[in-house]
Tab-separated table of C-alpha atoms and ligand atoms in Angstrom:
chain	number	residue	atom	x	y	z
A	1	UNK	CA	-92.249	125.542	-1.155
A	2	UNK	CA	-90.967	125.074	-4.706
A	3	UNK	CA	-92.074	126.489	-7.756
A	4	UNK	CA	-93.338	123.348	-9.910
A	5	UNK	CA	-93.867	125.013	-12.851
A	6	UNK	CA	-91.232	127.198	-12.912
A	7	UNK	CA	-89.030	124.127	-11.917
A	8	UNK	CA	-90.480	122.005	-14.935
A	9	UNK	CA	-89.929	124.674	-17.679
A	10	UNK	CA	-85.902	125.754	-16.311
A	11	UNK	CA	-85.596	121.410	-16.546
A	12	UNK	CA	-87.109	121.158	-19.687
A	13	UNK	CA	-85.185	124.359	-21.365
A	14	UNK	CA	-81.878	123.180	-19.684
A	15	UNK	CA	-82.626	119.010	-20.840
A	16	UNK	CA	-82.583	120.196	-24.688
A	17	UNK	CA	-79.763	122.747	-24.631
A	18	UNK	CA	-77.841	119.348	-23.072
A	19	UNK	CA	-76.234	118.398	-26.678
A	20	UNK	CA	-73.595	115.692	-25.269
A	21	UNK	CA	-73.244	112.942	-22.597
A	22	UNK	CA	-71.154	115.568	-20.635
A	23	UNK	CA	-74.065	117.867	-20.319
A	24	UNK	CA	-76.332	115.886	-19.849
A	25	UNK	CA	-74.611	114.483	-17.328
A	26	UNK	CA	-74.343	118.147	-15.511
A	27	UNK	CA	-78.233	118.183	-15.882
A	28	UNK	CA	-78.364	114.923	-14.132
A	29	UNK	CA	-76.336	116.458	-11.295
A	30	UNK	CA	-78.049	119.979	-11.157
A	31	UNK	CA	-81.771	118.255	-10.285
A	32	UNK	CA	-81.418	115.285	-9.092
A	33	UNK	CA	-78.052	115.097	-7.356
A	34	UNK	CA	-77.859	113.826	-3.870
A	35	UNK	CA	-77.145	116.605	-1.966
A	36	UNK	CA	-78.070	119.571	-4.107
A	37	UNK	CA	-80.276	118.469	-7.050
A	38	UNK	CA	-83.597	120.520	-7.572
A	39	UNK	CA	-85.927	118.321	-7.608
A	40	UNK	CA	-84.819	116.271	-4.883
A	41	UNK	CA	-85.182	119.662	-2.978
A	42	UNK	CA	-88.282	120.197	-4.115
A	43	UNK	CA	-89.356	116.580	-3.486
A	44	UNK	CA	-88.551	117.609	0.322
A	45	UNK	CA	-90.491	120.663	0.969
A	46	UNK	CA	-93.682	118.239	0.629
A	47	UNK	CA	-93.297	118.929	4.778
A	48	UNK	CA	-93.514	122.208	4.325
A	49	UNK	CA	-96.309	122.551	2.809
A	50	UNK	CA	-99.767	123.484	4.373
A	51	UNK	CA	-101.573	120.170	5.306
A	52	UNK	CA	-104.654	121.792	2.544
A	53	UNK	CA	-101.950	121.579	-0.141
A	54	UNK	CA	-99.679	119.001	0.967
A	55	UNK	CA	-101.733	116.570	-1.273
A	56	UNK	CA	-102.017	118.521	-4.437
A	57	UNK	CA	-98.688	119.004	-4.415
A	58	UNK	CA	-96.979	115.921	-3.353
A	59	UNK	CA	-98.667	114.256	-6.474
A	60	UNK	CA	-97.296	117.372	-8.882
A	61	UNK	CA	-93.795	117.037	-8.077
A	62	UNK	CA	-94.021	113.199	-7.908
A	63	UNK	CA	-95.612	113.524	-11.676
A	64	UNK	CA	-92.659	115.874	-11.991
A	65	UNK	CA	-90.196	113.714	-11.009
A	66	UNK	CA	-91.656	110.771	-12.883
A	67	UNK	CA	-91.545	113.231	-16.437
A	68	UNK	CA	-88.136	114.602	-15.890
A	69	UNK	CA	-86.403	110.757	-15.111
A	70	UNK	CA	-87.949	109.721	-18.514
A	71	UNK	CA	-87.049	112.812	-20.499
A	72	UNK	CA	-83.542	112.388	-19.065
A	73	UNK	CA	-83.567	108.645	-19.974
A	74	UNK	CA	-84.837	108.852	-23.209
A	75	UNK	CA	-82.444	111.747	-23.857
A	76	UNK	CA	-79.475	109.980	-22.839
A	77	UNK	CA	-80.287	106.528	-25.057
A	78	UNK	CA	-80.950	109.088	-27.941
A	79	UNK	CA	-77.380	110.471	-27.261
A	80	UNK	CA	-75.985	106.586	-27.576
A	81	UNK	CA	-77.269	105.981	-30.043
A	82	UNK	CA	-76.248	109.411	-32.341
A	83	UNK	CA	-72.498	108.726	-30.810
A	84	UNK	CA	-72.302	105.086	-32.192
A	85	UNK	CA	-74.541	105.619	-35.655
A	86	UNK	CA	-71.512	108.574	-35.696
A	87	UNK	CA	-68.827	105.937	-35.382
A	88	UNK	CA	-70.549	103.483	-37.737
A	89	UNK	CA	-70.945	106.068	-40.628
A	90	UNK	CA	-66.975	107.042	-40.030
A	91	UNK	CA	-64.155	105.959	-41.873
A	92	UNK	CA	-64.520	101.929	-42.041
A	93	UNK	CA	-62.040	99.515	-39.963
A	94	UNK	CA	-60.500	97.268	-42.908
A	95	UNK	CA	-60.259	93.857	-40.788
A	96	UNK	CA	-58.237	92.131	-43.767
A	97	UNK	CA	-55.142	94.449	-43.249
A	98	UNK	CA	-52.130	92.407	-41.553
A	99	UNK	CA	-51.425	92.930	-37.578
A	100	UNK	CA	-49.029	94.703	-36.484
A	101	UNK	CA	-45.855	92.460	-34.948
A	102	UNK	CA	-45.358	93.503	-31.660
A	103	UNK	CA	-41.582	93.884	-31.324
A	104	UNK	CA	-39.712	91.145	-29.248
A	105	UNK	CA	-36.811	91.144	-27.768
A	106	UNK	CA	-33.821	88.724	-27.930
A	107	UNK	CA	-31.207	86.842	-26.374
A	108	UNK	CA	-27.880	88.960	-25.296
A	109	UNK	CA	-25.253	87.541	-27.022
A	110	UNK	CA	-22.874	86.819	-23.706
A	111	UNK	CA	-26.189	85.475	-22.898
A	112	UNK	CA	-26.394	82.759	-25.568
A	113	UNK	CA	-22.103	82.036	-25.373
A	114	UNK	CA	-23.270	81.147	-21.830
A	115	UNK	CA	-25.938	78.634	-22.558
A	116	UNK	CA	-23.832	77.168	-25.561
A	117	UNK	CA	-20.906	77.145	-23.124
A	118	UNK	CA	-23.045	75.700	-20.527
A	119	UNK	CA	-24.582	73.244	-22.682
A	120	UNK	CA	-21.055	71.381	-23.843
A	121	UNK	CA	-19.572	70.869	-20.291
A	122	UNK	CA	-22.951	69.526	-19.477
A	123	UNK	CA	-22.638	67.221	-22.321
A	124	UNK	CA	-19.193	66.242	-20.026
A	125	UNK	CA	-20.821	65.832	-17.011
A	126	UNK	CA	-20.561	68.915	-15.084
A	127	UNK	CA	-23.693	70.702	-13.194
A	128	UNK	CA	-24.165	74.327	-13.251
A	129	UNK	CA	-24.109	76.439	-9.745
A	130	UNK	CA	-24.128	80.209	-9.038
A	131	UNK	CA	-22.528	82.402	-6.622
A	132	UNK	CA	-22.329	85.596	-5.048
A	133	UNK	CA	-21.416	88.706	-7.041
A	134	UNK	CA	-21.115	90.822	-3.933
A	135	UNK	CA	-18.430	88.834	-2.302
A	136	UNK	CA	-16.791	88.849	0.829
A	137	UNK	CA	-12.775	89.505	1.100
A	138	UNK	CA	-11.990	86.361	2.954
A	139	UNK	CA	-13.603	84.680	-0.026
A	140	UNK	CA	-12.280	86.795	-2.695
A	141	UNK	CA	-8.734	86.804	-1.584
A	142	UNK	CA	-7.736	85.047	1.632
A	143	UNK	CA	-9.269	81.525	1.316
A	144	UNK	CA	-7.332	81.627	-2.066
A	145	UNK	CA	-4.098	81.810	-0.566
A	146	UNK	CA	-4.084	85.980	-1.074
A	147	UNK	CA	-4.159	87.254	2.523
A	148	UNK	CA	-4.013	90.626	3.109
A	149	UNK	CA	-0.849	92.839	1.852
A	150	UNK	CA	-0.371	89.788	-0.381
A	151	UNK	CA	0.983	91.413	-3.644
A	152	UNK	CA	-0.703	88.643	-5.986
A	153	UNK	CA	-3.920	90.502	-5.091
A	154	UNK	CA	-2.572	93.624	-7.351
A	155	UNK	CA	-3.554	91.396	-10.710
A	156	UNK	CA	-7.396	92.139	-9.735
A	157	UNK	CA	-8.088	95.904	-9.309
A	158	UNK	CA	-11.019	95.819	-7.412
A	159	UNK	CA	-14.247	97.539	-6.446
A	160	UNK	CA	-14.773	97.946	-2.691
A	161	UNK	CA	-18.139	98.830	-1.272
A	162	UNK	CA	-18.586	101.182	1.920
A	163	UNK	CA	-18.614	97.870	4.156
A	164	UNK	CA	-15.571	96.337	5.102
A	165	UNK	CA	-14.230	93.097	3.817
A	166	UNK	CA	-16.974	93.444	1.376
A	167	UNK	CA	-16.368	93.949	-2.681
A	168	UNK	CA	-17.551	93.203	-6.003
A	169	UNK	CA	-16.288	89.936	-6.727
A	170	UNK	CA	-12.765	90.097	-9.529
A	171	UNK	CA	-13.622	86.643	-10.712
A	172	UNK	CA	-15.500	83.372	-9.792
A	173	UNK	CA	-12.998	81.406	-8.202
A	174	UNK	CA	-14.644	82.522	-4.781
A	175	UNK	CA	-17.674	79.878	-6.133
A	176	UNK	CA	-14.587	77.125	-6.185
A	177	UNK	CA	-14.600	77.710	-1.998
A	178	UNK	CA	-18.389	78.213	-2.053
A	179	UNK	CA	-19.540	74.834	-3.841
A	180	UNK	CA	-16.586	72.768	-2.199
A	181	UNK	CA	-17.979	73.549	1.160
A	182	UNK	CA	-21.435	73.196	0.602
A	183	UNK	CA	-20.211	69.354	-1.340
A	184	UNK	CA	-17.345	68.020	0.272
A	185	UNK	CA	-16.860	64.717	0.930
A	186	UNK	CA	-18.278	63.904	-2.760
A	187	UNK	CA	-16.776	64.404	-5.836
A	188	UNK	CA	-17.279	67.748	-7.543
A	189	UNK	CA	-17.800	68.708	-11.443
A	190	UNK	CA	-19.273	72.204	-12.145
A	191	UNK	CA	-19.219	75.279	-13.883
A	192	UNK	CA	-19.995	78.628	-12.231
A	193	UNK	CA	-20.780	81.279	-14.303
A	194	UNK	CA	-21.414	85.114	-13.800
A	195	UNK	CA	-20.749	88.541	-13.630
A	196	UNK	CA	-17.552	89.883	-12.188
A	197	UNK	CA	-16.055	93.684	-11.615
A	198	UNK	CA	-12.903	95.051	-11.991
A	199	UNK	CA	-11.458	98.626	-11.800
A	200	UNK	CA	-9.767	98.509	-14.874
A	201	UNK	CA	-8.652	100.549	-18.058
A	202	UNK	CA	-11.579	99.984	-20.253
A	203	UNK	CA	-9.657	98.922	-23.769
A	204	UNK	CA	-11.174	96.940	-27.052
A	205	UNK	CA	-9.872	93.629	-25.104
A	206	UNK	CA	-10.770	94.592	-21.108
A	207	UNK	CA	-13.831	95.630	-19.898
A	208	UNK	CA	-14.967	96.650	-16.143
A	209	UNK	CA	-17.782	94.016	-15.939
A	210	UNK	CA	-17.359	90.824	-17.608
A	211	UNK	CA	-18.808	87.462	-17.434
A	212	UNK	CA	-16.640	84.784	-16.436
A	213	UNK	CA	-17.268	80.640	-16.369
A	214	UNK	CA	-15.723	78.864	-13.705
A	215	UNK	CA	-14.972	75.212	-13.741
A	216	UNK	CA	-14.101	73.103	-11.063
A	217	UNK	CA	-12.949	69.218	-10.947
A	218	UNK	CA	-12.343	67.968	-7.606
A	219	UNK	CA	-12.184	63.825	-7.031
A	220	UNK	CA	-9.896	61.548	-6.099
A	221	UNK	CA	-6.921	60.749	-9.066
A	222	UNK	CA	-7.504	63.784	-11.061
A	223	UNK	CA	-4.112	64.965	-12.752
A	224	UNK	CA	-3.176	67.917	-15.166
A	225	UNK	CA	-4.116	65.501	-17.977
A	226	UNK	CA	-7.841	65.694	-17.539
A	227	UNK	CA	-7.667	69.405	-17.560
A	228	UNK	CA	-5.558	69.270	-20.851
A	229	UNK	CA	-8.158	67.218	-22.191
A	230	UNK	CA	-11.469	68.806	-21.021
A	231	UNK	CA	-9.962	72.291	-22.081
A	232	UNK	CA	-9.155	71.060	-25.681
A	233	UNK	CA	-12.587	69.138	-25.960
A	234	UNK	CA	-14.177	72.355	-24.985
A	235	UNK	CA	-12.642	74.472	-27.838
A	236	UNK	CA	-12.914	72.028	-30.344
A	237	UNK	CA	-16.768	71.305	-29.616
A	238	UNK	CA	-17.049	75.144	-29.448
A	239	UNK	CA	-14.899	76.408	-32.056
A	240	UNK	CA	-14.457	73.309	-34.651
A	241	UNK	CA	-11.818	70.549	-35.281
A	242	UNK	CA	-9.373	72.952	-37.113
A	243	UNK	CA	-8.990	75.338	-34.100
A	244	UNK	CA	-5.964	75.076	-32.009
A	245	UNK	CA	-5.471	75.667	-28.625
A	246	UNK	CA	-1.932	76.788	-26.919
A	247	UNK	CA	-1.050	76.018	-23.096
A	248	UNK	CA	1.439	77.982	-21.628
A	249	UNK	CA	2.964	78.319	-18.092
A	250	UNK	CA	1.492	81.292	-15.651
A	251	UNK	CA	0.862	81.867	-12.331
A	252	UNK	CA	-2.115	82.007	-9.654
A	253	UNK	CA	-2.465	82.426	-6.137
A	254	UNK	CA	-4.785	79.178	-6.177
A	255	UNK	CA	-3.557	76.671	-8.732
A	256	UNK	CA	-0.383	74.930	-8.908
A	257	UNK	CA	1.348	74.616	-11.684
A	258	UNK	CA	-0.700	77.305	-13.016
A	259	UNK	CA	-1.417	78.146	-17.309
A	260	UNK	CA	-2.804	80.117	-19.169
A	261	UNK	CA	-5.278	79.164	-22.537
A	262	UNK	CA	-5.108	80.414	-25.416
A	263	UNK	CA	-7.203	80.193	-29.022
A	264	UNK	CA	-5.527	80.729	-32.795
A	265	UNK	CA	-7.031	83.386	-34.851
A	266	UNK	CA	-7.435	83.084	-38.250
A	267	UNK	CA	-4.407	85.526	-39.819
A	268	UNK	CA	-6.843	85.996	-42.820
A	269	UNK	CA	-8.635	88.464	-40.569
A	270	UNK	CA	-7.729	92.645	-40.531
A	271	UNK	CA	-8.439	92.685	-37.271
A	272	UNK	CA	-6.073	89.662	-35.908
A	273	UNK	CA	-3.153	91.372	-35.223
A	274	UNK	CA	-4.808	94.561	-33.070
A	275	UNK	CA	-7.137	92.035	-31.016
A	276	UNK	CA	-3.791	89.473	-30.304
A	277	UNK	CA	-1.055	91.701	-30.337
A	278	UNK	CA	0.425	90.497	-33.428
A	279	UNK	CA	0.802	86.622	-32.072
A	280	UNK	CA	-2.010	85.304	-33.888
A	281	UNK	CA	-3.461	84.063	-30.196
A	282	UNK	CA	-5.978	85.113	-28.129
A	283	UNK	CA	-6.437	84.535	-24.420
A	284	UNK	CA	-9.203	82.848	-23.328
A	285	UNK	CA	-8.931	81.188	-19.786
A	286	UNK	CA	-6.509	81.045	-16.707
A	287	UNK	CA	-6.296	77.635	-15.028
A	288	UNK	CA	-4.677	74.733	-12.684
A	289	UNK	CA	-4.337	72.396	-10.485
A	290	UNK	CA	-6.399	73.108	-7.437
A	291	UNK	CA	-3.595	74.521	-4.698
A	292	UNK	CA	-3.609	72.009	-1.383
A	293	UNK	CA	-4.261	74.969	0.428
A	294	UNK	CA	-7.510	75.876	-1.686
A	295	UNK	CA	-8.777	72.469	-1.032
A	296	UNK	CA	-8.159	71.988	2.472
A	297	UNK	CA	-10.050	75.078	2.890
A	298	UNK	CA	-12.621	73.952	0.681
A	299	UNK	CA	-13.054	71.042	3.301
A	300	UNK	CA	-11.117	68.494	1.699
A	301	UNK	CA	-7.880	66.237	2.295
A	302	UNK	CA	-5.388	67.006	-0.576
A	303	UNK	CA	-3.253	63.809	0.596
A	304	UNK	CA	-6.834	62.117	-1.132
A	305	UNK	CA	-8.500	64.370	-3.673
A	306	UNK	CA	-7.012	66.584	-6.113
A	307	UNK	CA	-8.408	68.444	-8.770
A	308	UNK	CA	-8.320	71.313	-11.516
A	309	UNK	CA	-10.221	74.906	-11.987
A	310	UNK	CA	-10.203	77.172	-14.984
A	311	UNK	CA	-11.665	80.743	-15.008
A	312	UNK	CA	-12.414	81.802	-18.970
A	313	UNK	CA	-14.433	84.757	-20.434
A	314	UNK	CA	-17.286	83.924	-22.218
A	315	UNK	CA	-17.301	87.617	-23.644
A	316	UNK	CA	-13.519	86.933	-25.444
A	317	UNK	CA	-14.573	83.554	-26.886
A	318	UNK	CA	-17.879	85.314	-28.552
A	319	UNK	CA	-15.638	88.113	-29.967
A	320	UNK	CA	-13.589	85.735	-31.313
A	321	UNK	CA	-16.275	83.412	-32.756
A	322	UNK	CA	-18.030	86.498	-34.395
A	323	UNK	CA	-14.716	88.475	-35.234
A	324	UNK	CA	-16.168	91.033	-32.744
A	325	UNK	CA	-13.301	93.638	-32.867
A	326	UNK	CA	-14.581	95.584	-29.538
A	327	UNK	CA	-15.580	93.895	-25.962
A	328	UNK	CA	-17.079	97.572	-25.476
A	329	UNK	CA	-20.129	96.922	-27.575
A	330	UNK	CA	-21.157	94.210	-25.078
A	331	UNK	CA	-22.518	96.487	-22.886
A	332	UNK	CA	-22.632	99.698	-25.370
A	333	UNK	CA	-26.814	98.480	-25.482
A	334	UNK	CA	-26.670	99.623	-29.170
A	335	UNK	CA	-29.316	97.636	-31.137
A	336	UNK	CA	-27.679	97.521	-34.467
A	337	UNK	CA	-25.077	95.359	-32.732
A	338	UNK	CA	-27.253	93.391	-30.777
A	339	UNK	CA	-30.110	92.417	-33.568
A	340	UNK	CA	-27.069	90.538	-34.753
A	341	UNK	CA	-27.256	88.321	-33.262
B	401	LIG	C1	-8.775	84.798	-13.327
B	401	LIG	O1	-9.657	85.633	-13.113
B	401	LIG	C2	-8.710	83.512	-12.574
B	401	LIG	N1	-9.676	83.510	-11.524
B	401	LIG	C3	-8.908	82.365	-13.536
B	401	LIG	C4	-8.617	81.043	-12.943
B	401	LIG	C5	-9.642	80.276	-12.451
B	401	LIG	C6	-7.314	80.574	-12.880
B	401	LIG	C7	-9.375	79.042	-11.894
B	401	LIG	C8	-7.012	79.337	-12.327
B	401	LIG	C9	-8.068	78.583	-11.848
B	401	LIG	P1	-7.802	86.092	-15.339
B	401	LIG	O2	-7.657	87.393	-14.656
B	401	LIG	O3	-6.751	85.761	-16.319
B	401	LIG	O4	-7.890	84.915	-14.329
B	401	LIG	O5	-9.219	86.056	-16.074
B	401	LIG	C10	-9.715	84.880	-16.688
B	401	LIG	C11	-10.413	85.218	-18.010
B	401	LIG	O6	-11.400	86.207	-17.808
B	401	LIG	C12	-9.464	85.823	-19.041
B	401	LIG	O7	-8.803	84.832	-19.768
B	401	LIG	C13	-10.424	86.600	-19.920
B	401	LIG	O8	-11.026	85.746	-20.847
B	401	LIG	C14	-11.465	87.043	-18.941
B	401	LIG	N2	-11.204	88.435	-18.517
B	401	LIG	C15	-10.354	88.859	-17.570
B	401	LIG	N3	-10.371	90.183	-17.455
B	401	LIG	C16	-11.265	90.633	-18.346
B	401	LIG	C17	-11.748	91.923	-18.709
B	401	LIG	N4	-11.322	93.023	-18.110
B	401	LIG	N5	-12.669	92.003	-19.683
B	401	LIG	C18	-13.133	90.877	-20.278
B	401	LIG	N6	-12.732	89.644	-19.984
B	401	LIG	C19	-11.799	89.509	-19.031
């Protein structure tokens, strides 16, 4: 049987020494937790008692009980209200001071050469596809007329994974076999652009991962001329009616005849002869005449269709655009070069 009096006066001591919500919490706990408060304990013993005093007592600690709740509530509410007449009476909020921006972020600049890139061979008809990054071999290579040992597969250093006949893709002319199959019979006019890996010596010109754009033509009666044509549409919608472009004979696996593209840099700029090797022109794509051999694997009849692909790097044409003098600071992810833009 519980002391009530005792009980009331430890309560009522321990209540005002409670100077915070904390404490006060604590008191809360200490006498009228579940399992271990006080008064709940002494709210039991009622069975205990002797059936004379069972009476007497029941309606003390229920009076108790009763008190103590209301001492506790009031003495909470009381603590409320000192805790937000305490914030009130502190240092004002000024609501006509401006907001702070939050920061935002921005477009990568290979990011917006791809949509501007994107955006003019739309204007020309062509539809934009992905593919893979993680590429197979067969895909890579082989179905572009580089089966194994073939030496033309030396011009792409590439990354190999742990599986087999599996790699990071050198370029995106493994889309060209990709968006043939998955169109032939019809006619085909897309771009494909993307990310693409190479093992290579990282220089101001030649980075390891690059974007690339490829484009592919395929349709019955299409001849070297409408590649001319598209290419030197492109640059002059891109880079402006005074830019010249230069065409000059190369070689890939895939195409035949084969070029290469390049874009005049203005002498006027210091950095023209380091980024073109003193010839006043930079490269900016690879391209051709669809091989028969591409197409037929590609699902279609070269004695019908023909057609041209061209493989440029978005990255090159931005540096030259902006007179970037380093590909490095692409992917360098320092802000002061990429707020520029
Ligand atoms: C190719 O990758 C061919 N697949 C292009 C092609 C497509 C030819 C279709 C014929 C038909 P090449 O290795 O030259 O070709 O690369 C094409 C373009 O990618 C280059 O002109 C250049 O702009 C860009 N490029 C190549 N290597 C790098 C590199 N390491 N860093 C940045 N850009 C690069």
């Amino acid at each position: 049987m519980t002391d009530l009096d005792a009980l009331q006066s430890r309560a009522t001591v321990d209540l005002a020494a409670a100077t915070d919500e904390l404490s006060l919490r604590a008191w809360n706990t200490k006498y009228f937790g579940k399992t271990a408060g006080e008064m709940n304990a002494a709210l039991k013993d009622v069975s205990k008692v002797p059936a004379d005093k069972r009476k007497e007592y029941g309606q003390k600690a229920n009076e108790l009980k009763v008190a103590l709740t209301r001492a506790y509530d009031q003495a909470i509410e009381a603590e409320k209200e000192r805790t937000l007449q305490a914030s009130l009476s502190g240092t004002p909020v000024d609501v006509t001071l401006p907001g702070r921006k939050p920061p935002s972020g921005r477009l990568h600049p290979s990011t917006v050469m791809l949509r501007r890139v994107a955006g003019i061979f739309a204007e020309m008809g062509f539809q934009i596809y992905r593919s893979p990054e993680v590429e197979e071999d067969e895909l890579n290579f082989g179905l572009l007329n580089m089966p194994p040992h073939h030496p033309a597969r030396d011009m792409w250093d590439t990354f190999h994974t742990t599986t087999p006949g599996v790699l990071l893709r050198t370029h995106t002319s493994p889309g060209q076999i990709h968006i043939m199959r998955q169109l032939c019979p019809k006619p085909v006019r897309v771009i494909l652009p993307g990310m693409c890996y190479r093992f290579e010596q990282v220089t101001t010109r030649h980075e390891m991962m690059f974007n690339q754009i490829e484009g592919l033509a395929i349709g019955e009666g299409i001849t070297f001329a409408d590649l001319k044509g598209t290419l030197l549409n492109f640059a002059r919608r891109l880079f402006g009616p005074d830019r010249q472009i230069r065409i000059r004979a190369s070689y890939f696996p895939f195409t035949e005849p084969s070029i290469e593209v390049d874009v005049d840099w203005p002498r006027e700029d210091p950095n023209c002869d380091r980024l073109t090797k003193g010839t006043g022109w930079l490269e900016i794509a690879g391209a051709g005449m669809v091989h028969p051999s591409v197409l037929r694997n590609g699902g279609y009849d070269p004695t019908r269709f023909s057609g041209f692909a061209f493989g440029m790097g978005p990255e090159r044409v931005t540096m030259l655009l902006h007179a970037i003098d380093d590909i490095r600071q692409f992917w360098r992810n320092d802000l002061r070069f990429l707020r520029q833009f």
